[in-house]
Amino acid sequence: MTTPSGIDPRRIYWANGLMQGVAFGAYGLAAVVWWVVDLELSPIRLIVLGTVMELVVLLAESPTGVVADVFSRKWSIVLSWVIMGTAQILSPISTLLPVLLIWQALWGFGYTFQSGADTAWVTDESGESSDSLVMGRAIATSIGVIIGIGGSVALAQWSLRGAMVGSGVVALLFAGWLARTMTEHSYTPVDRESRSTSAAMIDTWRRGFRLVRRVRVLRILMVATLLVSMVDEAVDRLDLLRMRELGFPDLDGAGSATVFGAVWVGMTLLTLPVMIYYARRDVDPSDRRSAGLMAGFLAIGAVGIGFMAGSIFALAVLGWVLRDVFREVVEPIGEAWFNRHAESSIRATVISFRTQSMALGELLGGLLLGAVAELVSLRVTFALAAVLLAVAAAQVGRLLLDRYGPGAGVAMTQT
């Protein structure tokens, strides 16, 4: 099935992933360098920026996931881009922390309208729910990150703030393109004629919650996701500080953006072959296969963060790369896994529960590990992060102990 513009829904989905990479890569690089190098924010202030955003995501994720299932997934995605683009444009207008927090919160709110809705939309529009579909989006996102970082580095030579504004403009333009090209031929909104809108939304949320609570695989993934996200929040906010502490070049904003951007591009280029290999494997998806891959990747990531906790710069760089490469692969595996177990009418809601678990983990991890970084040291913070990621790997590894062979995804969902 194609849209009126003749574009396959899967291509629109992958284009959405590509532009996520472009906009988020360009904005993320410029923002982090601006915060760390120009504004010289302390570890706890960097963590607070993330904590406020994740608190908003935690509170808004389920309601906005329900909105996508009850009203429209297409317009939920378009609205998401409009809100995020606006936040990216306005975020560098002031250096005051309270103002920075406002735009971080707005960006997080906008993101919740898209998380889960895009995968739910393409699954119904294309009739496909394979892991390769989600992994294809992840590959497109990685390619977009490379493009976005290149543009951000170029603009950073003129202005870091200009790069942040430019990323927001791209987001708004893409929102307009999506509004013209996306359709919802296969989408059946929840019946709101026989009951109130609020009742339909509450019922959709309850059905999604019951599914997550009933399916053992999803319960285990929720816990693992929370642990992984605790690590991600701290490491993402503090990795540049830690690398500068160990010997990363002490440059100005433009120089730091260039060097840090080059490292980020290098990591992304290393991630792509792993993603492409996974996407091209002609093997039916199963819970056991996904569990083995995810547990292994998380274990490697834990070793990488352990290297970052050490004092040898070369090993820390290697650990930095290992953690980033395999983290990027774990994310689409987890989303595809949830998507396989979700029912069509509540798919966006169910996937949003996973994102909500991520937000809770990032909120808790930011507060806990951020406090350790501020009161003790970055070294101890990264050591604790490595332990948490190892526990997450063990949590997913529990699924490998079940008495089911590959392809036993249905059996493994029983309580």
mmCIF file of N, CA, C and O in Angstrom, residues 6 47 59 74 81 116 118 128 131 160 166 168 178 191 202 212 224 260 269 284 337 359 371 404:
data_model
loop_
_atom_site.group_PDB
_atom_site.id
_atom_site.type_symbol
_atom_site.label_atom_id
_atom_site.label_comp_id
_atom_site.label_asym_id
_atom_site.label_seq_id
_atom_site.Cartn_x
_atom_site.Cartn_y
_atom_site.Cartn_z
ATOM 1 N N GLY A 6 2.291 8.394 -3.441
ATOM 2 C CA GLY A 6 2.978 7.274 -4.054
ATOM 3 C C GLY A 6 4.131 6.737 -3.238
ATOM 4 O O GLY A 6 4.925 5.937 -3.728
ATOM 5 N N ILE A 47 22.801 17.038 34.913
ATOM 6 C CA ILE A 47 21.846 15.980 35.235
ATOM 7 C C ILE A 47 20.446 16.551 35.427
ATOM 8 O O ILE A 47 19.451 15.962 34.994
ATOM 9 N N LEU A 59 5.517 11.642 32.927
ATOM 10 C CA LEU A 59 4.138 12.034 33.199
ATOM 11 C C LEU A 59 3.279 12.063 31.931
ATOM 12 O O LEU A 59 2.082 11.770 31.971
ATOM 13 N N LYS A 74 -1.012 9.726 12.940
ATOM 14 C CA LYS A 74 -0.382 10.659 12.014
ATOM 15 C C LYS A 74 -0.241 12.043 12.642
ATOM 16 O O LYS A 74 0.866 12.610 12.674
ATOM 17 N N TRP A 81 6.739 16.779 16.046
ATOM 18 C CA TRP A 81 7.804 17.512 15.356
ATOM 19 C C TRP A 81 7.659 19.024 15.530
ATOM 20 O O TRP A 81 8.662 19.736 15.680
ATOM 21 N N GLY A 116 6.479 5.593 19.995
ATOM 22 C CA GLY A 116 5.462 4.548 19.919
ATOM 23 C C GLY A 116 4.480 4.766 18.791
ATOM 24 O O GLY A 116 4.057 3.807 18.127
ATOM 25 N N ASP A 118 4.930 6.267 15.861
ATOM 26 C CA ASP A 118 5.453 6.034 14.512
ATOM 27 C C ASP A 118 5.517 4.548 14.175
ATOM 28 O O ASP A 118 5.132 4.131 13.078
ATOM 29 N N GLU A 128 3.155 -4.845 8.259
ATOM 30 C CA GLU A 128 4.397 -5.544 8.571
ATOM 31 C C GLU A 128 4.827 -5.205 9.995
ATOM 32 O O GLU A 128 4.741 -4.052 10.425
ATOM 33 N N ASP A 131 11.140 -7.400 12.811
ATOM 34 C CA ASP A 131 12.239 -6.705 13.473
ATOM 35 C C ASP A 131 13.012 -5.850 12.469
ATOM 36 O O ASP A 131 13.509 -4.772 12.810
ATOM 37 N N LEU A 160 27.378 27.950 17.987
ATOM 38 C CA LEU A 160 26.721 26.769 18.541
ATOM 39 C C LEU A 160 25.220 27.000 18.648
ATOM 40 O O LEU A 160 24.408 26.111 18.370
ATOM 41 N N GLY A 166 19.116 25.982 13.838
ATOM 42 C CA GLY A 166 19.003 25.340 12.535
ATOM 43 C C GLY A 166 18.347 23.971 12.623
ATOM 44 O O GLY A 166 17.535 23.598 11.766
ATOM 45 N N GLY A 168 16.148 23.038 14.758
ATOM 46 C CA GLY A 168 14.718 23.240 14.994
ATOM 47 C C GLY A 168 13.977 23.599 13.725
ATOM 48 O O GLY A 168 12.838 23.149 13.493
ATOM 49 N N LEU A 178 5.510 15.714 6.492
ATOM 50 C CA LEU A 178 4.739 14.587 7.002
ATOM 51 C C LEU A 178 3.238 14.848 6.914
ATOM 52 O O LEU A 178 2.452 13.949 6.600
ATOM 53 N N ASP A 191 -13.636 3.553 19.317
ATOM 54 C CA ASP A 191 -15.023 4.034 19.213
ATOM 55 C C ASP A 191 -15.307 5.036 20.325
ATOM 56 O O ASP A 191 -15.264 4.705 21.501
ATOM 57 N N ILE A 202 -9.274 6.105 28.928
ATOM 58 C CA ILE A 202 -8.991 5.316 30.137
ATOM 59 C C ILE A 202 -9.032 3.826 29.819
ATOM 60 O O ILE A 202 -8.177 3.056 30.271
ATOM 61 N N VAL A 212 0.780 -5.531 29.288
ATOM 62 C CA VAL A 212 2.154 -5.480 29.793
ATOM 63 C C VAL A 212 2.283 -6.277 31.084
ATOM 64 O O VAL A 212 3.268 -6.988 31.296
ATOM 65 N N ALA A 224 14.336 -4.388 32.736
ATOM 66 C CA ALA A 224 15.632 -4.210 32.093
ATOM 67 C C ALA A 224 15.746 -2.817 31.472
ATOM 68 O O ALA A 224 16.796 -2.161 31.560
ATOM 69 N N PHE A 260 34.468 16.244 19.198
ATOM 70 C CA PHE A 260 33.416 15.399 19.749
ATOM 71 C C PHE A 260 32.522 14.873 18.632
ATOM 72 O O PHE A 260 32.102 13.706 18.638
ATOM 73 N N LEU A 269 29.395 5.052 12.662
ATOM 74 C CA LEU A 269 29.860 4.242 11.549
ATOM 75 C C LEU A 269 30.151 2.811 11.993
ATOM 76 O O LEU A 269 29.945 1.858 11.228
ATOM 77 N N ASP A 284 13.288 -15.925 11.404
ATOM 78 C CA ASP A 284 12.069 -15.466 12.048
ATOM 79 C C ASP A 284 12.388 -14.982 13.459
ATOM 80 O O ASP A 284 13.133 -15.628 14.191
ATOM 81 N N TRP A 337 10.697 -5.813 19.796
ATOM 82 C CA TRP A 337 10.228 -6.865 20.681
ATOM 83 C C TRP A 337 8.864 -6.504 21.267
ATOM 84 O O TRP A 337 7.934 -7.299 21.279
ATOM 85 N N ALA A 359 11.827 6.622 30.772
ATOM 86 C CA ALA A 359 11.816 7.932 31.425
ATOM 87 C C ALA A 359 12.005 7.808 32.927
ATOM 88 O O ALA A 359 12.754 8.580 33.549
ATOM 89 N N ALA A 371 24.019 12.670 41.740
ATOM 90 C CA ALA A 371 24.438 13.008 43.107
ATOM 91 C C ALA A 371 25.797 12.387 43.431
ATOM 92 O O ALA A 371 26.650 13.021 44.064
ATOM 93 N N TYR A 404 12.084 -23.143 26.391
ATOM 94 C CA TYR A 404 11.487 -22.965 25.071
ATOM 95 C C TYR A 404 12.596 -22.736 24.069
ATOM 96 O O TYR A 404 13.604 -22.114 24.368
#
